[in-house]
Amino acid sequence: MEKSSPIQRSLESQPAEFAQSTQRVALVVQYVGTRLHGWQWQPNARTVQGEIEAAVRSVLGYAVRLSGAGRTDTGVHAAAQVAHFDAPSFIPAHRWADVLNARLPEDILIRASAAVADTWHAQFSACWRRYRYTLYTGQRPNLFVRPFVWHYYRQYLDQGKIQVALDAMVGHHDMTAFHRARSGKSHSWVDLQIAECHRQDTFLTVELQAKGFLYGMVRLIMGLVVKVGSGELTPAQFGELWQQGQRQQVKYAAPAQGLCLLRVGYDDHPFAQEVWFDTQPHFFWGPAVA
């Protein structure tokens, strides 16, 4: 018979009305997606939602439902995913980060936890999501960056051309060209708020921000935009392709390991900025030290 945890025993010893009072707890979650089958619970696979829900269940002795700000695919990382669940108020909300980290595997981490209003929702209260895709263009592979980048070494990628191509995507547009069949949305319209390309030596990053994305959209964009950077497509050709909704021409999604859910924005964010704002380290090569 499974032993109850100290917190379960404490809950059992409280007056019924106190033990039954609940609060909504928000979490900032980091995970390395390499060995995870995405965010959403699956019956026969390790997922972020599944692992955290199991950790909460081991504390409370019963199942809870964890809601996330976004659903990431197999192999995709997150620097500051946001989630929430309802739990007894007997446990202070700020303690949940430590309680869960003691029970979670090493590839999932709770950076912070906090109490939020009962009407606050990790998904529906969010104003935007921001993703970062990282490419490595060095001539030789490097084991220490491989889990977090797409090693695109065949040709130099022109940052300026990529930025020109991305600039045209900012705004409210029909993104049918990047609409996968498994998307849960009934339409293809996306309000892309920010699209930026940056280079640091042999590393190239693209950051895209929108209130919501189509399923797999960022990886499909990246699978095509590298053709602009390599000169295979001009920015104008790239624009014509997606503006005309030529889904049949978007045949390749960039590898999952280069993608990271960077952060989620709220009108009144429940966490201090240092907890969630830019917590995925940038890759770059500094000067060699003798």
PDB file of C-alpha atoms in Angstrom:
ATOM      1  CA  MET A   1       0.000   0.000   0.000  1.00  0.00           C
ATOM      2  CA  GLU A   2       1.399   3.407  -0.990  1.00  0.00           C
ATOM      3  CA  LYS A   3       2.488   5.514   1.968  1.00  0.00           C
ATOM      4  CA  SER A   4       0.978   8.961   2.375  1.00  0.00           C
ATOM      5  CA  SER A   5       3.299  11.970   2.249  1.00  0.00           C
ATOM      6  CA  PRO A   6       3.838  14.278   5.257  1.00  0.00           C
ATOM      7  CA  ILE A   7       1.756  16.922   3.501  1.00  0.00           C
ATOM      8  CA  GLN A   8      -1.088  14.432   2.940  1.00  0.00           C
ATOM      9  CA  ARG A   9      -1.008  13.548   6.651  1.00  0.00           C
ATOM     10  CA  SER A  10      -1.036  17.244   7.543  1.00  0.00           C
ATOM     11  CA  LEU A  11      -4.033  17.808   5.297  1.00  0.00           C
ATOM     12  CA  GLU A  12      -5.852  14.893   6.890  1.00  0.00           C
ATOM     13  CA  SER A  13      -5.313  16.392  10.340  1.00  0.00           C
ATOM     14  CA  GLN A  14      -6.800  19.784   9.429  1.00  0.00           C
ATOM     15  CA  PRO A  15     -10.447  20.730  10.023  1.00  0.00           C
ATOM     16  CA  ALA A  16     -12.508  19.725   7.008  1.00  0.00           C
ATOM     17  CA  GLU A  17     -13.427  23.267   6.019  1.00  0.00           C
ATOM     18  CA  PHE A  18      -9.758  24.360   6.105  1.00  0.00           C
ATOM     19  CA  ALA A  19      -8.402  21.341   4.232  1.00  0.00           C
ATOM     20  CA  GLN A  20     -11.021  21.802   1.521  1.00  0.00           C
ATOM     21  CA  SER A  21     -10.354  25.502   0.822  1.00  0.00           C
ATOM     22  CA  THR A  22      -8.380  25.922  -2.389  1.00  0.00           C
ATOM     23  CA  GLN A  23      -6.249  28.459  -4.189  1.00  0.00           C
ATOM     24  CA  ARG A  24      -5.013  28.728  -7.751  1.00  0.00           C
ATOM     25  CA  VAL A  25      -1.246  28.229  -8.050  1.00  0.00           C
ATOM     26  CA  ALA A  26       0.725  29.527 -11.044  1.00  0.00           C
ATOM     27  CA  LEU A  27       4.063  28.026 -12.075  1.00  0.00           C
ATOM     28  CA  VAL A  28       6.948  29.106 -14.295  1.00  0.00           C
ATOM     29  CA  VAL A  29       8.244  25.887 -15.818  1.00  0.00           C
ATOM     30  CA  GLN A  30      11.497  25.118 -17.622  1.00  0.00           C
ATOM     31  CA  TYR A  31      12.175  21.878 -19.445  1.00  0.00           C
ATOM     32  CA  VAL A  32      14.681  20.316 -21.778  1.00  0.00           C
ATOM     33  CA  GLY A  33      12.484  18.599 -24.316  1.00  0.00           C
ATOM     34  CA  THR A  34      15.026  16.099 -25.661  1.00  0.00           C
ATOM     35  CA  ARG A  35      13.555  13.072 -23.880  1.00  0.00           C
ATOM     36  CA  LEU A  36      10.027  14.400 -23.464  1.00  0.00           C
ATOM     37  CA  HIS A  37       7.094  13.827 -25.796  1.00  0.00           C
ATOM     38  CA  GLY A  38       5.909  17.401 -25.629  1.00  0.00           C
ATOM     39  CA  TRP A  39       3.766  19.245 -23.114  1.00  0.00           C
ATOM     40  CA  GLN A  40       0.399  17.508 -23.334  1.00  0.00           C
ATOM     41  CA  TRP A  41      -0.361  14.370 -21.333  1.00  0.00           C
ATOM     42  CA  GLN A  42      -0.160  11.091 -23.241  1.00  0.00           C
ATOM     43  CA  PRO A  43      -1.033   7.651 -21.846  1.00  0.00           C
ATOM     44  CA  ASN A  44       2.203   5.851 -22.744  1.00  0.00           C
ATOM     45  CA  ALA A  45       4.844   8.583 -23.002  1.00  0.00           C
ATOM     46  CA  ARG A  46       6.741  10.999 -20.790  1.00  0.00           C
ATOM     47  CA  THR A  47       5.298  14.505 -21.105  1.00  0.00           C
ATOM     48  CA  VAL A  48       5.769  17.688 -19.107  1.00  0.00           C
ATOM     49  CA  GLN A  49       2.139  17.882 -18.055  1.00  0.00           C
ATOM     50  CA  GLY A  50       2.151  14.230 -17.085  1.00  0.00           C
ATOM     51  CA  GLU A  51       5.296  14.491 -14.963  1.00  0.00           C
ATOM     52  CA  ILE A  52       4.124  17.584 -13.077  1.00  0.00           C
ATOM     53  CA  GLU A  53       0.646  16.199 -12.495  1.00  0.00           C
ATOM     54  CA  ALA A  54       2.215  13.003 -11.121  1.00  0.00           C
ATOM     55  CA  ALA A  55       4.397  15.071  -8.790  1.00  0.00           C
ATOM     56  CA  VAL A  56       1.384  17.008  -7.493  1.00  0.00           C
ATOM     57  CA  ARG A  57      -0.551  13.766  -7.031  1.00  0.00           C
ATOM     58  CA  SER A  58       2.315  12.318  -4.969  1.00  0.00           C
ATOM     59  CA  VAL A  59       1.955  15.303  -2.629  1.00  0.00           C
ATOM     60  CA  LEU A  60      -1.824  15.570  -2.346  1.00  0.00           C
ATOM     61  CA  GLY A  61      -2.827  11.947  -2.803  1.00  0.00           C
ATOM     62  CA  TYR A  62      -5.298  12.744  -5.579  1.00  0.00           C
ATOM     63  CA  ALA A  63      -5.144  13.872  -9.211  1.00  0.00           C
ATOM     64  CA  VAL A  64      -5.229  17.502 -10.317  1.00  0.00           C
ATOM     65  CA  ARG A  65      -5.452  19.056 -13.768  1.00  0.00           C
ATOM     66  CA  LEU A  66      -2.543  21.217 -14.883  1.00  0.00           C
ATOM     67  CA  SER A  67      -3.253  23.872 -17.545  1.00  0.00           C
ATOM     68  CA  GLY A  68      -0.398  25.294 -19.614  1.00  0.00           C
ATOM     69  CA  ALA A  69      -0.037  28.498 -21.607  1.00  0.00           C
ATOM     70  CA  GLY A  70       0.962  26.575 -24.730  1.00  0.00           C
ATOM     71  CA  ARG A  71       1.475  23.057 -26.039  1.00  0.00           C
ATOM     72  CA  THR A  72       4.975  22.281 -27.218  1.00  0.00           C
ATOM     73  CA  ASP A  73       5.834  19.333 -29.452  1.00  0.00           C
ATOM     74  CA  THR A  74       8.129  16.391 -28.816  1.00  0.00           C
ATOM     75  CA  GLY A  75      11.715  17.590 -28.430  1.00  0.00           C
ATOM     76  CA  VAL A  76      10.862  21.290 -28.033  1.00  0.00           C
ATOM     77  CA  HIS A  77      12.236  23.123 -24.986  1.00  0.00           C
ATOM     78  CA  ALA A  78      10.782  25.825 -22.739  1.00  0.00           C
ATOM     79  CA  ALA A  79      12.600  28.550 -20.816  1.00  0.00           C
ATOM     80  CA  ALA A  80       9.499  29.991 -19.139  1.00  0.00           C
ATOM     81  CA  GLN A  81       6.353  28.022 -19.831  1.00  0.00           C
ATOM     82  CA  VAL A  82       3.507  29.080 -17.534  1.00  0.00           C
ATOM     83  CA  ALA A  83       0.950  26.742 -15.999  1.00  0.00           C
ATOM     84  CA  HIS A  84      -1.573  26.617 -13.179  1.00  0.00           C
ATOM     85  CA  PHE A  85      -3.509  24.172 -11.027  1.00  0.00           C
ATOM     86  CA  ASP A  86      -5.851  24.360  -8.032  1.00  0.00           C
ATOM     87  CA  ALA A  87      -4.603  23.065  -4.695  1.00  0.00           C
ATOM     88  CA  PRO A  88      -5.456  23.255  -0.995  1.00  0.00           C
ATOM     89  CA  SER A  89      -4.604  26.658   0.461  1.00  0.00           C
ATOM     90  CA  PHE A  90      -3.043  24.838   3.432  1.00  0.00           C
ATOM     91  CA  ILE A  91       0.160  24.736   1.375  1.00  0.00           C
ATOM     92  CA  PRO A  92       1.484  28.277   0.711  1.00  0.00           C
ATOM     93  CA  ALA A  93       1.587  28.877  -3.052  1.00  0.00           C
ATOM     94  CA  HIS A  94       5.223  30.012  -3.038  1.00  0.00           C
ATOM     95  CA  ARG A  95       6.283  26.674  -1.520  1.00  0.00           C
ATOM     96  CA  TRP A  96       5.040  24.598  -4.420  1.00  0.00           C
ATOM     97  CA  ALA A  97       8.175  25.249  -6.507  1.00  0.00           C
ATOM     98  CA  ASP A  98      10.425  23.570  -3.941  1.00  0.00           C
ATOM     99  CA  VAL A  99       7.897  20.831  -3.189  1.00  0.00           C
ATOM    100  CA  LEU A 100       7.591  19.857  -6.846  1.00  0.00           C
ATOM    101  CA  ASN A 101      11.292  20.212  -7.733  1.00  0.00           C
ATOM    102  CA  ALA A 102      12.081  17.592  -5.088  1.00  0.00           C
ATOM    103  CA  ARG A 103       9.834  15.167  -7.012  1.00  0.00           C
ATOM    104  CA  LEU A 104      10.433  16.068 -10.661  1.00  0.00           C
ATOM    105  CA  PRO A 105      13.002  14.507 -13.034  1.00  0.00           C
ATOM    106  CA  GLU A 106      16.134  16.444 -13.879  1.00  0.00           C
ATOM    107  CA  ASP A 107      14.846  17.663 -17.245  1.00  0.00           C
ATOM    108  CA  ILE A 108      11.928  19.614 -15.701  1.00  0.00           C
ATOM    109  CA  LEU A 109      12.294  22.525 -13.275  1.00  0.00           C
ATOM    110  CA  ILE A 110       9.833  24.880 -11.569  1.00  0.00           C
ATOM    111  CA  ARG A 111      11.507  28.301 -11.385  1.00  0.00           C
ATOM    112  CA  ALA A 112       8.846  29.834  -9.164  1.00  0.00           C
ATOM    113  CA  SER A 113       5.282  29.423  -7.939  1.00  0.00           C
ATOM    114  CA  ALA A 114       2.748  32.018  -6.800  1.00  0.00           C
ATOM    115  CA  ALA A 115      -0.901  32.436  -5.868  1.00  0.00           C
ATOM    116  CA  VAL A 116      -3.176  33.955  -8.521  1.00  0.00           C
ATOM    117  CA  ALA A 117      -6.850  34.869  -8.689  1.00  0.00           C
ATOM    118  CA  ASP A 118      -9.337  32.056  -9.247  1.00  0.00           C
ATOM    119  CA  THR A 119     -10.292  33.688 -12.561  1.00  0.00           C
ATOM    120  CA  TRP A 120      -6.690  33.791 -13.828  1.00  0.00           C
ATOM    121  CA  HIS A 121      -5.839  31.170 -16.461  1.00  0.00           C
ATOM    122  CA  ALA A 122      -2.372  30.297 -17.783  1.00  0.00           C
ATOM    123  CA  GLN A 123      -3.684  29.886 -21.345  1.00  0.00           C
ATOM    124  CA  PHE A 124      -6.642  32.231 -21.667  1.00  0.00           C
ATOM    125  CA  SER A 125      -5.174  35.141 -19.675  1.00  0.00           C
ATOM    126  CA  ALA A 126      -2.027  35.203 -21.837  1.00  0.00           C
ATOM    127  CA  CYS A 127      -1.525  38.177 -24.183  1.00  0.00           C
ATOM    128  CA  TRP A 128       1.260  36.602 -26.235  1.00  0.00           C
ATOM    129  CA  ARG A 129       3.759  33.773 -26.571  1.00  0.00           C
ATOM    130  CA  ARG A 130       7.333  34.241 -27.766  1.00  0.00           C
ATOM    131  CA  TYR A 131       9.449  31.499 -29.336  1.00  0.00           C
ATOM    132  CA  ARG A 132      13.161  31.476 -30.124  1.00  0.00           C
ATOM    133  CA  TYR A 133      14.723  29.237 -32.759  1.00  0.00           C
ATOM    134  CA  THR A 134      18.507  28.814 -32.670  1.00  0.00           C
ATOM    135  CA  LEU A 135      20.718  27.735 -35.564  1.00  0.00           C
ATOM    136  CA  TYR A 136      24.411  26.928 -35.412  1.00  0.00           C
ATOM    137  CA  THR A 137      26.343  27.636 -38.612  1.00  0.00           C
ATOM    138  CA  GLY A 138      29.833  26.559 -37.520  1.00  0.00           C
ATOM    139  CA  GLN A 139      31.825  24.338 -39.842  1.00  0.00           C
ATOM    140  CA  ARG A 140      32.301  21.595 -37.253  1.00  0.00           C
ATOM    141  CA  PRO A 141      29.736  19.940 -34.960  1.00  0.00           C
ATOM    142  CA  ASN A 142      29.823  20.663 -31.243  1.00  0.00           C
ATOM    143  CA  LEU A 143      28.390  18.262 -28.707  1.00  0.00           C
ATOM    144  CA  PHE A 144      27.726  20.965 -26.116  1.00  0.00           C
ATOM    145  CA  VAL A 145      25.293  22.922 -28.289  1.00  0.00           C
ATOM    146  CA  ARG A 146      23.777  20.050 -30.269  1.00  0.00           C
ATOM    147  CA  PRO A 147      20.749  19.462 -27.971  1.00  0.00           C
ATOM    148  CA  PHE A 148      19.566  23.070 -28.399  1.00  0.00           C
ATOM    149  CA  VAL A 149      20.327  24.081 -32.004  1.00  0.00           C
ATOM    150  CA  TRP A 150      19.813  23.109 -35.612  1.00  0.00           C
ATOM    151  CA  HIS A 151      23.316  22.635 -36.975  1.00  0.00           C
ATOM    152  CA  TYR A 152      22.854  24.228 -40.374  1.00  0.00           C
ATOM    153  CA  TYR A 153      26.416  24.233 -41.671  1.00  0.00           C
ATOM    154  CA  ARG A 154      26.005  23.660 -45.398  1.00  0.00           C
ATOM    155  CA  GLN A 155      25.929  27.353 -46.293  1.00  0.00           C
ATOM    156  CA  TYR A 156      26.296  30.712 -44.594  1.00  0.00           C
ATOM    157  CA  LEU A 157      22.891  32.189 -43.715  1.00  0.00           C
ATOM    158  CA  ASP A 158      22.368  35.861 -44.511  1.00  0.00           C
ATOM    159  CA  GLN A 159      20.776  37.507 -41.478  1.00  0.00           C
ATOM    160  CA  GLY A 160      19.738  40.607 -43.414  1.00  0.00           C
ATOM    161  CA  LYS A 161      17.775  38.678 -46.030  1.00  0.00           C
ATOM    162  CA  ILE A 162      16.046  36.624 -43.365  1.00  0.00           C
ATOM    163  CA  GLN A 163      15.025  39.784 -41.532  1.00  0.00           C
ATOM    164  CA  VAL A 164      13.573  41.299 -44.697  1.00  0.00           C
ATOM    165  CA  ALA A 165      11.528  38.133 -45.244  1.00  0.00           C
ATOM    166  CA  LEU A 166      10.294  38.156 -41.650  1.00  0.00           C
ATOM    167  CA  ASP A 167       9.387  41.849 -41.663  1.00  0.00           C
ATOM    168  CA  ALA A 168       6.626  41.230 -44.198  1.00  0.00           C
ATOM    169  CA  MET A 169       5.020  38.644 -41.901  1.00  0.00           C
ATOM    170  CA  VAL A 170       4.436  41.057 -39.017  1.00  0.00           C
ATOM    171  CA  GLY A 171       0.749  41.928 -38.699  1.00  0.00           C
ATOM    172  CA  HIS A 172      -2.568  40.114 -39.061  1.00  0.00           C
ATOM    173  CA  HIS A 173      -2.191  37.619 -41.901  1.00  0.00           C
ATOM    174  CA  ASP A 174      -3.625  34.387 -43.256  1.00  0.00           C
ATOM    175  CA  MET A 175      -0.934  31.762 -42.583  1.00  0.00           C
ATOM    176  CA  THR A 176      -2.534  28.892 -44.505  1.00  0.00           C
ATOM    177  CA  ALA A 177       0.901  27.987 -45.900  1.00  0.00           C
ATOM    178  CA  PHE A 178       1.988  27.076 -42.361  1.00  0.00           C
ATOM    179  CA  HIS A 179      -1.265  25.424 -41.206  1.00  0.00           C
ATOM    180  CA  ARG A 180      -0.774  21.746 -40.434  1.00  0.00           C
ATOM    181  CA  ALA A 181      -3.638  19.288 -40.575  1.00  0.00           C
ATOM    182  CA  ARG A 182      -3.361  18.563 -36.827  1.00  0.00           C
ATOM    183  CA  SER A 183      -3.909  22.194 -35.854  1.00  0.00           C
ATOM    184  CA  GLY A 184      -6.866  22.641 -33.548  1.00  0.00           C
ATOM    185  CA  LYS A 185      -7.736  26.012 -35.058  1.00  0.00           C
ATOM    186  CA  SER A 186     -10.556  26.332 -37.559  1.00  0.00           C
ATOM    187  CA  HIS A 187      -8.820  29.219 -39.376  1.00  0.00           C
ATOM    188  CA  SER A 188      -5.290  30.226 -40.339  1.00  0.00           C
ATOM    189  CA  TRP A 189      -5.209  33.883 -39.286  1.00  0.00           C
ATOM    190  CA  VAL A 190      -2.349  34.874 -36.978  1.00  0.00           C
ATOM    191  CA  ASP A 191      -1.455  38.272 -35.538  1.00  0.00           C
ATOM    192  CA  LEU A 192       2.346  38.168 -35.569  1.00  0.00           C
ATOM    193  CA  GLN A 193       3.546  40.943 -33.275  1.00  0.00           C
ATOM    194  CA  ILE A 194       7.330  40.604 -33.497  1.00  0.00           C
ATOM    195  CA  ALA A 195       9.713  38.813 -35.880  1.00  0.00           C
ATOM    196  CA  GLU A 196      13.443  39.316 -35.289  1.00  0.00           C
ATOM    197  CA  CYS A 197      16.629  37.704 -36.544  1.00  0.00           C
ATOM    198  CA  HIS A 198      19.915  38.104 -34.678  1.00  0.00           C
ATOM    199  CA  ARG A 199      23.433  36.777 -35.205  1.00  0.00           C
ATOM    200  CA  GLN A 200      26.141  36.170 -32.633  1.00  0.00           C
ATOM    201  CA  ASP A 201      29.192  34.805 -34.411  1.00  0.00           C
ATOM    202  CA  THR A 202      28.211  31.329 -35.679  1.00  0.00           C
ATOM    203  CA  PHE A 203      24.796  31.352 -33.971  1.00  0.00           C
ATOM    204  CA  LEU A 204      21.661  32.712 -35.597  1.00  0.00           C
ATOM    205  CA  THR A 205      18.404  33.156 -33.687  1.00  0.00           C
ATOM    206  CA  VAL A 206      14.910  33.966 -34.880  1.00  0.00           C
ATOM    207  CA  GLU A 207      12.321  35.147 -32.354  1.00  0.00           C
ATOM    208  CA  LEU A 208       8.618  35.212 -33.168  1.00  0.00           C
ATOM    209  CA  GLN A 209       5.899  36.612 -30.907  1.00  0.00           C
ATOM    210  CA  ALA A 210       2.127  36.350 -31.321  1.00  0.00           C
ATOM    211  CA  LYS A 211      -0.954  35.990 -29.181  1.00  0.00           C
ATOM    212  CA  GLY A 212      -1.267  32.470 -30.560  1.00  0.00           C
ATOM    213  CA  PHE A 213       0.394  30.258 -33.166  1.00  0.00           C
ATOM    214  CA  LEU A 214      -0.842  27.532 -35.463  1.00  0.00           C
ATOM    215  CA  TYR A 215       0.268  24.015 -34.575  1.00  0.00           C
ATOM    216  CA  GLY A 216       3.864  23.537 -35.798  1.00  0.00           C
ATOM    217  CA  MET A 217       3.906  26.985 -37.408  1.00  0.00           C
ATOM    218  CA  VAL A 218       7.269  28.192 -36.107  1.00  0.00           C
ATOM    219  CA  ARG A 219       9.150  25.094 -37.244  1.00  0.00           C
ATOM    220  CA  LEU A 220       7.515  25.254 -40.670  1.00  0.00           C
ATOM    221  CA  ILE A 221       8.531  28.902 -41.030  1.00  0.00           C
ATOM    222  CA  MET A 222      12.094  28.074 -40.017  1.00  0.00           C
ATOM    223  CA  GLY A 223      12.256  25.140 -42.425  1.00  0.00           C
ATOM    224  CA  LEU A 224      11.526  27.588 -45.235  1.00  0.00           C
ATOM    225  CA  VAL A 225      13.244  30.764 -44.060  1.00  0.00           C
ATOM    226  CA  VAL A 226      16.676  29.094 -44.116  1.00  0.00           C
ATOM    227  CA  LYS A 227      16.246  28.913 -47.882  1.00  0.00           C
ATOM    228  CA  VAL A 228      16.105  32.706 -47.875  1.00  0.00           C
ATOM    229  CA  GLY A 229      19.237  32.919 -45.768  1.00  0.00           C
ATOM    230  CA  SER A 230      21.103  30.530 -48.051  1.00  0.00           C
ATOM    231  CA  GLY A 231      20.000  32.336 -51.217  1.00  0.00           C
ATOM    232  CA  GLU A 232      17.792  29.552 -52.545  1.00  0.00           C
ATOM    233  CA  LEU A 233      14.775  31.870 -52.249  1.00  0.00           C
ATOM    234  CA  THR A 234      14.616  35.654 -52.343  1.00  0.00           C
ATOM    235  CA  PRO A 235      12.621  37.432 -49.639  1.00  0.00           C
ATOM    236  CA  ALA A 236      10.075  38.342 -52.332  1.00  0.00           C
ATOM    237  CA  GLN A 237       9.682  34.698 -53.388  1.00  0.00           C
ATOM    238  CA  PHE A 238       9.295  33.649 -49.773  1.00  0.00           C
ATOM    239  CA  GLY A 239       6.613  36.304 -49.297  1.00  0.00           C
ATOM    240  CA  GLU A 240       4.746  35.291 -52.426  1.00  0.00           C
ATOM    241  CA  LEU A 241       4.732  31.665 -51.325  1.00  0.00           C
ATOM    242  CA  TRP A 242       3.090  32.226 -47.932  1.00  0.00           C
ATOM    243  CA  GLN A 243       0.885  35.133 -49.019  1.00  0.00           C
ATOM    244  CA  GLN A 244      -0.660  32.936 -51.702  1.00  0.00           C
ATOM    245  CA  GLY A 245      -1.153  30.101 -49.215  1.00  0.00           C
ATOM    246  CA  GLN A 246       1.022  27.627 -51.111  1.00  0.00           C
ATOM    247  CA  ARG A 247       0.948  24.949 -48.408  1.00  0.00           C
ATOM    248  CA  GLN A 248       2.184  22.290 -50.847  1.00  0.00           C
ATOM    249  CA  GLN A 249       5.483  24.176 -51.141  1.00  0.00           C
ATOM    250  CA  VAL A 250       6.135  24.072 -47.378  1.00  0.00           C
ATOM    251  CA  LYS A 251       7.445  20.542 -47.154  1.00  0.00           C
ATOM    252  CA  TYR A 252       9.941  20.578 -44.310  1.00  0.00           C
ATOM    253  CA  ALA A 253       9.726  21.508 -40.637  1.00  0.00           C
ATOM    254  CA  ALA A 254      12.933  22.551 -38.900  1.00  0.00           C
ATOM    255  CA  PRO A 255      14.168  20.095 -36.229  1.00  0.00           C
ATOM    256  CA  ALA A 256      12.503  20.341 -32.829  1.00  0.00           C
ATOM    257  CA  GLN A 257      15.672  20.757 -30.765  1.00  0.00           C
ATOM    258  CA  GLY A 258      16.315  24.290 -32.036  1.00  0.00           C
ATOM    259  CA  LEU A 259      12.968  25.592 -30.771  1.00  0.00           C
ATOM    260  CA  CYS A 260      12.290  27.025 -27.316  1.00  0.00           C
ATOM    261  CA  LEU A 261       9.158  28.575 -25.835  1.00  0.00           C
ATOM    262  CA  LEU A 262      10.989  31.615 -24.543  1.00  0.00           C
ATOM    263  CA  ARG A 263       8.317  33.393 -22.501  1.00  0.00           C
ATOM    264  CA  VAL A 264       4.618  34.150 -22.107  1.00  0.00           C
ATOM    265  CA  GLY A 265       3.186  37.619 -21.548  1.00  0.00           C
ATOM    266  CA  TYR A 266       0.290  38.757 -19.350  1.00  0.00           C
ATOM    267  CA  ASP A 267      -1.255  42.155 -18.659  1.00  0.00           C
ATOM    268  CA  ASP A 268      -0.413  41.692 -14.994  1.00  0.00           C
ATOM    269  CA  HIS A 269       2.275  39.022 -14.852  1.00  0.00           C
ATOM    270  CA  PRO A 270       2.170  37.086 -11.564  1.00  0.00           C
ATOM    271  CA  PHE A 271       5.970  36.753 -11.424  1.00  0.00           C
ATOM    272  CA  ALA A 272       8.911  39.143 -11.230  1.00  0.00           C
ATOM    273  CA  GLN A 273      10.595  39.749 -14.570  1.00  0.00           C
ATOM    274  CA  GLU A 274      13.846  37.997 -13.630  1.00  0.00           C
ATOM    275  CA  VAL A 275      11.882  34.765 -13.221  1.00  0.00           C
ATOM    276  CA  TRP A 276      10.511  34.608 -16.761  1.00  0.00           C
ATOM    277  CA  PHE A 277      11.763  37.282 -19.144  1.00  0.00           C
ATOM    278  CA  ASP A 278      14.878  35.884 -20.872  1.00  0.00           C
ATOM    279  CA  THR A 279      15.992  32.707 -19.167  1.00  0.00           C
ATOM    280  CA  GLN A 280      17.347  30.724 -22.114  1.00  0.00           C
ATOM    281  CA  PRO A 281      21.084  31.531 -22.371  1.00  0.00           C
ATOM    282  CA  HIS A 282      22.318  32.844 -25.704  1.00  0.00           C
ATOM    283  CA  PHE A 283      25.026  30.831 -27.428  1.00  0.00           C
ATOM    284  CA  PHE A 284      28.119  32.657 -28.671  1.00  0.00           C
ATOM    285  CA  TRP A 285      31.858  32.083 -28.904  1.00  0.00           C
ATOM    286  CA  GLY A 286      34.015  34.470 -26.923  1.00  0.00           C
ATOM    287  CA  PRO A 287      37.726  35.118 -27.501  1.00  0.00           C
ATOM    288  CA  ALA A 288      39.988  32.148 -26.919  1.00  0.00           C
ATOM    289  CA  VAL A 289      41.873  32.106 -23.623  1.00  0.00           C
ATOM    290  CA  ALA A 290      45.464  30.925 -23.739  1.00  0.00           C
TER     291      ALA A 290
END
